[in-house]
Structures are given as C-alpha cells and as structure tokens.
Amino acid sequence: MAKPLPADVSAPLLQVLGWAGWIVCVLCIARILWAAALLAFRSHRDDSVEGLFGAVIGGVVVGSAGLIAGALYAPL
C-alpha cells in the first residue's frame, strides 16, 4: 500500500487545489451572470442559453471533483 505524502508536500498542494477550485467557481458564476445578461438582451436567439448550460456544467464538474478526489484519497 502506498504511503501518504508528508505534510510539507501535501499542504501546499492542497492549498493550490483549493485556490484553483475557488477561481473556477468564481469564473463559473461570472459566466452565469454574463449568460443571464445575454438572455436579457438577446432573448430571441439561442446563443446565450448554451453559455449558461456550459457554465452550470462546469460548476458541477468542479464541485464534484473535490468530492471524488476526497473519496479516492480516503483510506479504506
């Protein structure tokens, strides 16, 4: 069985992953707001709906990635 990483290695790695997750979540929220503005101005076109779905799917992927990684990292 593999040995866990030392704390001086895993702590900075987890910090970087945490920052990356927050940055992606902020970008997804910004994209949802942008798509909502496009829906308000261009309600007769379908372009902005695709951007909205893409931002929501991106948020779901980022949100579930942490849970999946936690489940894989948990000792059996």
PDB file of N, CA and C in Angstrom:
ATOM      1  N   MET A   1       0.837  -1.167   0.000  1.00  0.00           N
ATOM      2  CA  MET A   1       0.000   0.000   0.000  1.00  0.00           C
ATOM      3  C   MET A   1       0.889   1.239   0.000  1.00  0.00           C
ATOM      4  N   ALA A   2       0.468   2.276  -0.689  1.00  0.00           N
ATOM      5  CA  ALA A   2       1.257   3.495  -0.813  1.00  0.00           C
ATOM      6  C   ALA A   2       1.253   4.287   0.487  1.00  0.00           C
ATOM      7  N   LYS A   3       2.380   4.912   0.765  1.00  0.00           N
ATOM      8  CA  LYS A   3       2.494   5.752   1.950  1.00  0.00           C
ATOM      9  C   LYS A   3       1.900   7.131   1.654  1.00  0.00           C
ATOM     10  N   PRO A   4       1.257   7.745   2.634  1.00  0.00           N
ATOM     11  CA  PRO A   4       0.737   9.101   2.398  1.00  0.00           C
ATOM     12  C   PRO A   4       1.883  10.106   2.257  1.00  0.00           C
ATOM     13  N   LEU A   5       1.617  11.167   1.533  1.00  0.00           N
ATOM     14  CA  LEU A   5       2.620  12.207   1.336  1.00  0.00           C
ATOM     15  C   LEU A   5       2.876  12.948   2.645  1.00  0.00           C
ATOM     16  N   PRO A   6       4.102  13.418   2.836  1.00  0.00           N
ATOM     17  CA  PRO A   6       4.381  14.215   4.036  1.00  0.00           C
ATOM     18  C   PRO A   6       3.575  15.519   4.024  1.00  0.00           C
ATOM     19  N   ALA A   7       3.355  16.083   5.208  1.00  0.00           N
ATOM     20  CA  ALA A   7       2.548  17.299   5.322  1.00  0.00           C
ATOM     21  C   ALA A   7       3.187  18.482   4.606  1.00  0.00           C
ATOM     22  N   ASP A   8       4.506  18.541   4.554  1.00  0.00           N
ATOM     23  CA  ASP A   8       5.139  19.666   3.867  1.00  0.00           C
ATOM     24  C   ASP A   8       4.991  19.592   2.352  1.00  0.00           C
ATOM     25  N   VAL A   9       4.578  18.457   1.835  1.00  0.00           N
ATOM     26  CA  VAL A   9       4.305  18.315   0.399  1.00  0.00           C
ATOM     27  C   VAL A   9       2.812  18.471   0.124  1.00  0.00           C
ATOM     28  N   SER A  10       1.992  17.825   0.931  1.00  0.00           N
ATOM     29  CA  SER A  10       0.554  17.819   0.652  1.00  0.00           C
ATOM     30  C   SER A  10      -0.122  19.138   1.004  1.00  0.00           C
ATOM     31  N   ALA A  11       0.352  19.869   2.017  1.00  0.00           N
ATOM     32  CA  ALA A  11      -0.299  21.122   2.407  1.00  0.00           C
ATOM     33  C   ALA A  11      -0.255  22.171   1.295  1.00  0.00           C
ATOM     34  N   PRO A  12       0.910  22.448   0.680  1.00  0.00           N
ATOM     35  CA  PRO A  12       0.906  23.421  -0.426  1.00  0.00           C
ATOM     36  C   PRO A  12       0.100  22.943  -1.630  1.00  0.00           C
ATOM     37  N   LEU A  13       0.140  21.639  -1.887  1.00  0.00           N
ATOM     38  CA  LEU A  13      -0.625  21.095  -2.999  1.00  0.00           C
ATOM     39  C   LEU A  13      -2.124  21.281  -2.780  1.00  0.00           C
ATOM     40  N   LEU A  14      -2.588  20.995  -1.573  1.00  0.00           N
ATOM     41  CA  LEU A  14      -3.998  21.182  -1.264  1.00  0.00           C
ATOM     42  C   LEU A  14      -4.387  22.660  -1.292  1.00  0.00           C
ATOM     43  N   GLN A  15      -3.476  23.534  -0.894  1.00  0.00           N
ATOM     44  CA  GLN A  15      -3.751  24.966  -0.948  1.00  0.00           C
ATOM     45  C   GLN A  15      -3.907  25.432  -2.394  1.00  0.00           C
ATOM     46  N   VAL A  16      -3.031  24.972  -3.268  1.00  0.00           N
ATOM     47  CA  VAL A  16      -3.127  25.343  -4.685  1.00  0.00           C
ATOM     48  C   VAL A  16      -4.412  24.799  -5.296  1.00  0.00           C
ATOM     49  N   LEU A  17      -4.772  23.567  -4.958  1.00  0.00           N
ATOM     50  CA  LEU A  17      -6.018  22.996  -5.470  1.00  0.00           C
ATOM     51  C   LEU A  17      -7.229  23.752  -4.945  1.00  0.00           C
ATOM     52  N   GLY A  18      -7.160  24.171  -3.691  1.00  0.00           N
ATOM     53  CA  GLY A  18      -8.254  24.964  -3.130  1.00  0.00           C
ATOM     54  C   GLY A  18      -8.419  26.296  -3.843  1.00  0.00           C
ATOM     55  N   TRP A  19      -7.302  26.993  -4.089  1.00  0.00           N
ATOM     56  CA  TRP A  19      -7.360  28.255  -4.821  1.00  0.00           C
ATOM     57  C   TRP A  19      -7.873  28.050  -6.241  1.00  0.00           C
ATOM     58  N   ALA A  20      -7.432  26.995  -6.885  1.00  0.00           N
ATOM     59  CA  ALA A  20      -7.894  26.717  -8.259  1.00  0.00           C
ATOM     60  C   ALA A  20      -9.399  26.453  -8.267  1.00  0.00           C
ATOM     61  N   GLY A  21      -9.879  25.720  -7.276  1.00  0.00           N
ATOM     62  CA  GLY A  21     -11.319  25.460  -7.197  1.00  0.00           C
ATOM     63  C   GLY A  21     -12.122  26.734  -7.008  1.00  0.00           C
ATOM     64  N   TRP A  22     -11.635  27.650  -6.151  1.00  0.00           N
ATOM     65  CA  TRP A  22     -12.333  28.912  -5.941  1.00  0.00           C
ATOM     66  C   TRP A  22     -12.301  29.781  -7.193  1.00  0.00           C
ATOM     67  N   ILE A  23     -11.176  29.791  -7.875  1.00  0.00           N
ATOM     68  CA  ILE A  23     -11.072  30.600  -9.092  1.00  0.00           C
ATOM     69  C   ILE A  23     -12.040  30.089 -10.159  1.00  0.00           C
ATOM     70  N   VAL A  24     -12.119  28.772 -10.305  1.00  0.00           N
ATOM     71  CA  VAL A  24     -13.033  28.206 -11.294  1.00  0.00           C
ATOM     72  C   VAL A  24     -14.482  28.483 -10.904  1.00  0.00           C
ATOM     73  N   CYS A  25     -14.799  28.402  -9.619  1.00  0.00           N
ATOM     74  CA  CYS A  25     -16.173  28.697  -9.183  1.00  0.00           C
ATOM     75  C   CYS A  25     -16.535  30.153  -9.448  1.00  0.00           C
ATOM     76  N   VAL A  26     -15.602  31.074  -9.202  1.00  0.00           N
ATOM     77  CA  VAL A  26     -15.859  32.491  -9.487  1.00  0.00           C
ATOM     78  C   VAL A  26     -16.042  32.702 -10.986  1.00  0.00           C
ATOM     79  N   LEU A  27     -15.234  32.036 -11.790  1.00  0.00           N
ATOM     80  CA  LEU A  27     -15.388  32.152 -13.241  1.00  0.00           C
ATOM     81  C   LEU A  27     -16.732  31.594 -13.708  1.00  0.00           C
ATOM     82  N   CYS A  28     -17.178  30.498 -13.101  1.00  0.00           N
ATOM     83  CA  CYS A  28     -18.484  29.930 -13.467  1.00  0.00           C
ATOM     84  C   CYS A  28     -19.615  30.883 -13.089  1.00  0.00           C
ATOM     85  N   ILE A  29     -19.519  31.498 -11.927  1.00  0.00           N
ATOM     86  CA  ILE A  29     -20.551  32.465 -11.518  1.00  0.00           C
ATOM     87  C   ILE A  29     -20.550  33.662 -12.457  1.00  0.00           C
ATOM     88  N   ALA A  30     -19.361  34.145 -12.818  1.00  0.00           N
ATOM     89  CA  ALA A  30     -19.286  35.266 -13.755  1.00  0.00           C
ATOM     90  C   ALA A  30     -19.876  34.882 -15.106  1.00  0.00           C
ATOM     91  N   ARG A  31     -19.610  33.670 -15.543  1.00  0.00           N
ATOM     92  CA  ARG A  31     -20.157  33.220 -16.831  1.00  0.00           C
ATOM     93  C   ARG A  31     -21.679  33.091 -16.772  1.00  0.00           C
ATOM     94  N   ILE A  32     -22.214  32.643 -15.639  1.00  0.00           N
ATOM     95  CA  ILE A  32     -23.667  32.545 -15.493  1.00  0.00           C
ATOM     96  C   ILE A  32     -24.286  33.941 -15.533  1.00  0.00           C
ATOM     97  N   LEU A  33     -23.667  34.904 -14.857  1.00  0.00           N
ATOM     98  CA  LEU A  33     -24.185  36.274 -14.905  1.00  0.00           C
ATOM     99  C   LEU A  33     -24.102  36.849 -16.313  1.00  0.00           C
ATOM    100  N   TRP A  34     -23.000  36.572 -17.000  1.00  0.00           N
ATOM    101  CA  TRP A  34     -22.852  37.039 -18.386  1.00  0.00           C
ATOM    102  C   TRP A  34     -23.915  36.407 -19.287  1.00  0.00           C
ATOM    103  N   ALA A  35     -24.150  35.117 -19.117  1.00  0.00           N
ATOM    104  CA  ALA A  35     -25.168  34.446 -19.935  1.00  0.00           C
ATOM    105  C   ALA A  35     -26.559  34.972 -19.602  1.00  0.00           C
ATOM    106  N   ALA A  36     -26.811  35.299 -18.342  1.00  0.00           N
ATOM    107  CA  ALA A  36     -28.106  35.876 -17.971  1.00  0.00           C
ATOM    108  C   ALA A  36     -28.294  37.241 -18.620  1.00  0.00           C
ATOM    109  N   ALA A  37     -27.230  38.033 -18.668  1.00  0.00           N
ATOM    110  CA  ALA A  37     -27.317  39.323 -19.352  1.00  0.00           C
ATOM    111  C   ALA A  37     -27.565  39.139 -20.844  1.00  0.00           C
ATOM    112  N   LEU A  38     -26.922  38.154 -21.432  1.00  0.00           N
ATOM    113  CA  LEU A  38     -27.169  37.874 -22.854  1.00  0.00           C
ATOM    114  C   LEU A  38     -28.599  37.412 -23.092  1.00  0.00           C
ATOM    115  N   LEU A  39     -29.132  36.620 -22.161  1.00  0.00           N
ATOM    116  CA  LEU A  39     -30.524  36.192 -22.293  1.00  0.00           C
ATOM    117  C   LEU A  39     -31.466  37.392 -22.228  1.00  0.00           C
ATOM    118  N   ALA A  40     -31.140  38.361 -21.382  1.00  0.00           N
ATOM    119  CA  ALA A  40     -31.990  39.538 -21.258  1.00  0.00           C
ATOM    120  C   ALA A  40     -31.952  40.394 -22.525  1.00  0.00           C
ATOM    121  N   PHE A  41     -30.783  40.525 -23.146  1.00  0.00           N
ATOM    122  CA  PHE A  41     -30.656  41.378 -24.314  1.00  0.00           C
ATOM    123  C   PHE A  41     -30.971  40.661 -25.622  1.00  0.00           C
ATOM    124  N   ARG A  42     -30.686  39.377 -25.696  1.00  0.00           N
ATOM    125  CA  ARG A  42     -30.902  38.624 -26.934  1.00  0.00           C
ATOM    126  C   ARG A  42     -31.836  37.445 -26.671  1.00  0.00           C
ATOM    127  N   SER A  43     -33.028  37.720 -26.235  1.00  0.00           N
ATOM    128  CA  SER A  43     -33.949  36.646 -25.876  1.00  0.00           C
ATOM    129  C   SER A  43     -34.473  35.878 -27.091  1.00  0.00           C
ATOM    130  N   HIS A  44     -34.305  36.407 -28.286  1.00  0.00           N
ATOM    131  CA  HIS A  44     -34.799  35.722 -29.480  1.00  0.00           C
ATOM    132  C   HIS A  44     -33.776  34.767 -30.098  1.00  0.00           C
ATOM    133  N   ARG A  45     -32.565  34.708 -29.519  1.00  0.00           N
ATOM    134  CA  ARG A  45     -31.538  33.811 -30.039  1.00  0.00           C
ATOM    135  C   ARG A  45     -31.204  32.752 -28.992  1.00  0.00           C
ATOM    136  N   ASP A  46     -30.608  31.647 -29.429  1.00  0.00           N
ATOM    137  CA  ASP A  46     -30.265  30.549 -28.529  1.00  0.00           C
ATOM    138  C   ASP A  46     -28.796  30.537 -28.132  1.00  0.00           C
ATOM    139  N   ASP A  47     -28.011  31.522 -28.544  1.00  0.00           N
ATOM    140  CA  ASP A  47     -26.569  31.517 -28.264  1.00  0.00           C
ATOM    141  C   ASP A  47     -26.267  31.576 -26.775  1.00  0.00           C
ATOM    142  N   SER A  48     -26.972  32.431 -26.050  1.00  0.00           N
ATOM    143  CA  SER A  48     -26.651  32.630 -24.639  1.00  0.00           C
ATOM    144  C   SER A  48     -27.102  31.463 -23.776  1.00  0.00           C
ATOM    145  N   VAL A  49     -28.082  30.692 -24.220  1.00  0.00           N
ATOM    146  CA  VAL A  49     -28.526  29.529 -23.450  1.00  0.00           C
ATOM    147  C   VAL A  49     -27.425  28.474 -23.396  1.00  0.00           C
ATOM    148  N   GLU A  50     -26.698  28.293 -24.483  1.00  0.00           N
ATOM    149  CA  GLU A  50     -25.591  27.342 -24.498  1.00  0.00           C
ATOM    150  C   GLU A  50     -24.502  27.760 -23.521  1.00  0.00           C
ATOM    151  N   GLY A  51     -24.211  29.046 -23.427  1.00  0.00           N
ATOM    152  CA  GLY A  51     -23.220  29.531 -22.472  1.00  0.00           C
ATOM    153  C   GLY A  51     -23.665  29.299 -21.041  1.00  0.00           C
ATOM    154  N   LEU A  52     -24.948  29.443 -20.774  1.00  0.00           N
ATOM    155  CA  LEU A  52     -25.487  29.205 -19.439  1.00  0.00           C
ATOM    156  C   LEU A  52     -25.334  27.741 -19.055  1.00  0.00           C
ATOM    157  N   PHE A  53     -25.688  26.848 -19.951  1.00  0.00           N
ATOM    158  CA  PHE A  53     -25.554  25.417 -19.663  1.00  0.00           C
ATOM    159  C   PHE A  53     -24.091  25.019 -19.488  1.00  0.00           C
ATOM    160  N   GLY A  54     -23.207  25.594 -20.290  1.00  0.00           N
ATOM    161  CA  GLY A  54     -21.783  25.293 -20.154  1.00  0.00           C
ATOM    162  C   GLY A  54     -21.236  25.731 -18.805  1.00  0.00           C
ATOM    163  N   ALA A  55     -21.664  26.906 -18.329  1.00  0.00           N
ATOM    164  CA  ALA A  55     -21.195  27.394 -17.033  1.00  0.00           C
ATOM    165  C   ALA A  55     -21.734  26.535 -15.898  1.00  0.00           C
ATOM    166  N   VAL A  56     -22.981  26.123 -15.995  1.00  0.00           N
ATOM    167  CA  VAL A  56     -23.559  25.264 -14.949  1.00  0.00           C
ATOM    168  C   VAL A  56     -22.870  23.904 -14.928  1.00  0.00           C
ATOM    169  N   ILE A  57     -22.634  23.328 -16.082  1.00  0.00           N
ATOM    170  CA  ILE A  57     -21.947  22.034 -16.148  1.00  0.00           C
ATOM    171  C   ILE A  57     -20.521  22.165 -15.611  1.00  0.00           C
ATOM    172  N   GLY A  58     -19.842  23.262 -15.933  1.00  0.00           N
ATOM    173  CA  GLY A  58     -18.504  23.491 -15.393  1.00  0.00           C
ATOM    174  C   GLY A  58     -18.503  23.582 -13.875  1.00  0.00           C
ATOM    175  N   GLY A  59     -19.503  24.253 -13.308  1.00  0.00           N
ATOM    176  CA  GLY A  59     -19.619  24.329 -11.852  1.00  0.00           C
ATOM    177  C   GLY A  59     -19.881  22.983 -11.210  1.00  0.00           C
ATOM    178  N   VAL A  60     -20.696  22.172 -11.853  1.00  0.00           N
ATOM    179  CA  VAL A  60     -20.974  20.831 -11.329  1.00  0.00           C
ATOM    180  C   VAL A  60     -19.718  19.969 -11.374  1.00  0.00           C
ATOM    181  N   VAL A  61     -18.966  20.067 -12.450  1.00  0.00           N
ATOM    182  CA  VAL A  61     -17.730  19.277 -12.565  1.00  0.00           C
ATOM    183  C   VAL A  61     -16.732  19.683 -11.490  1.00  0.00           C
ATOM    184  N   VAL A  62     -16.556  20.989 -11.288  1.00  0.00           N
ATOM    185  CA  VAL A  62     -15.607  21.452 -10.272  1.00  0.00           C
ATOM    186  C   VAL A  62     -16.086  21.063  -8.874  1.00  0.00           C
ATOM    187  N   GLY A  63     -17.385  21.208  -8.620  1.00  0.00           N
ATOM    188  CA  GLY A  63     -17.913  20.849  -7.308  1.00  0.00           C
ATOM    189  C   GLY A  63     -17.795  19.370  -7.006  1.00  0.00           C
ATOM    190  N   SER A  64     -18.021  18.548  -7.987  1.00  0.00           N
ATOM    191  CA  SER A  64     -17.937  17.109  -7.750  1.00  0.00           C
ATOM    192  C   SER A  64     -16.497  16.600  -7.776  1.00  0.00           C
ATOM    193  N   ALA A  65     -15.590  17.341  -8.381  1.00  0.00           N
ATOM    194  CA  ALA A  65     -14.199  16.888  -8.441  1.00  0.00           C
ATOM    195  C   ALA A  65     -13.590  16.783  -7.049  1.00  0.00           C
ATOM    196  N   GLY A  66     -13.896  17.735  -6.198  1.00  0.00           N
ATOM    197  CA  GLY A  66     -13.383  17.680  -4.834  1.00  0.00           C
ATOM    198  C   GLY A  66     -13.924  16.491  -4.062  1.00  0.00           C
ATOM    199  N   LEU A  67     -15.202  16.197  -4.242  1.00  0.00           N
ATOM    200  CA  LEU A  67     -15.797  15.052  -3.559  1.00  0.00           C
ATOM    201  C   LEU A  67     -15.234  13.734  -4.076  1.00  0.00           C
ATOM    202  N   ILE A  68     -15.034  13.646  -5.370  1.00  0.00           N
ATOM    203  CA  ILE A  68     -14.471  12.422  -5.943  1.00  0.00           C
ATOM    204  C   ILE A  68     -13.028  12.227  -5.479  1.00  0.00           C
ATOM    205  N   ALA A  69     -12.259  13.314  -5.482  1.00  0.00           N
ATOM    206  CA  ALA A  69     -10.872  13.220  -5.016  1.00  0.00           C
ATOM    207  C   ALA A  69     -10.819  12.844  -3.548  1.00  0.00           C
ATOM    208  N   GLY A  70     -11.732  13.392  -2.742  1.00  0.00           N
ATOM    209  CA  GLY A  70     -11.785  13.037  -1.327  1.00  0.00           C
ATOM    210  C   GLY A  70     -12.145  11.579  -1.119  1.00  0.00           C
ATOM    211  N   ALA A  71     -13.050  11.075  -1.938  1.00  0.00           N
ATOM    212  CA  ALA A  71     -13.433   9.666  -1.819  1.00  0.00           C
ATOM    213  C   ALA A  71     -12.279   8.745  -2.233  1.00  0.00           C
ATOM    214  N   LEU A  72     -11.522   9.149  -3.251  1.00  0.00           N
ATOM    215  CA  LEU A  72     -10.396   8.325  -3.681  1.00  0.00           C
ATOM    216  C   LEU A  72      -9.222   8.407  -2.705  1.00  0.00           C
ATOM    217  N   TYR A  73      -9.068   9.537  -2.031  1.00  0.00           N
ATOM    218  CA  TYR A  73      -7.949   9.726  -1.110  1.00  0.00           C
ATOM    219  C   TYR A  73      -8.215   9.089   0.251  1.00  0.00           C
ATOM    220  N   ALA A  74      -9.489   8.884   0.588  1.00  0.00           N
ATOM    221  CA  ALA A  74      -9.836   8.331   1.907  1.00  0.00           C
ATOM    222  C   ALA A  74      -9.295   6.919   2.034  1.00  0.00           C
ATOM    223  N   PRO A  75      -8.699   6.627   3.176  1.00  0.00           N
ATOM    224  CA  PRO A  75      -8.178   5.258   3.363  1.00  0.00           C
ATOM    225  C   PRO A  75      -9.314   4.254   3.485  1.00  0.00           C
ATOM    226  N   LEU A  76      -9.075   3.065   3.005  1.00  0.00           N
ATOM    227  CA  LEU A  76     -10.093   2.021   3.036  1.00  0.00           C
ATOM    228  C   LEU A  76     -10.137   1.293   4.353  1.00  0.00           C
TER     229      LEU A  76
END
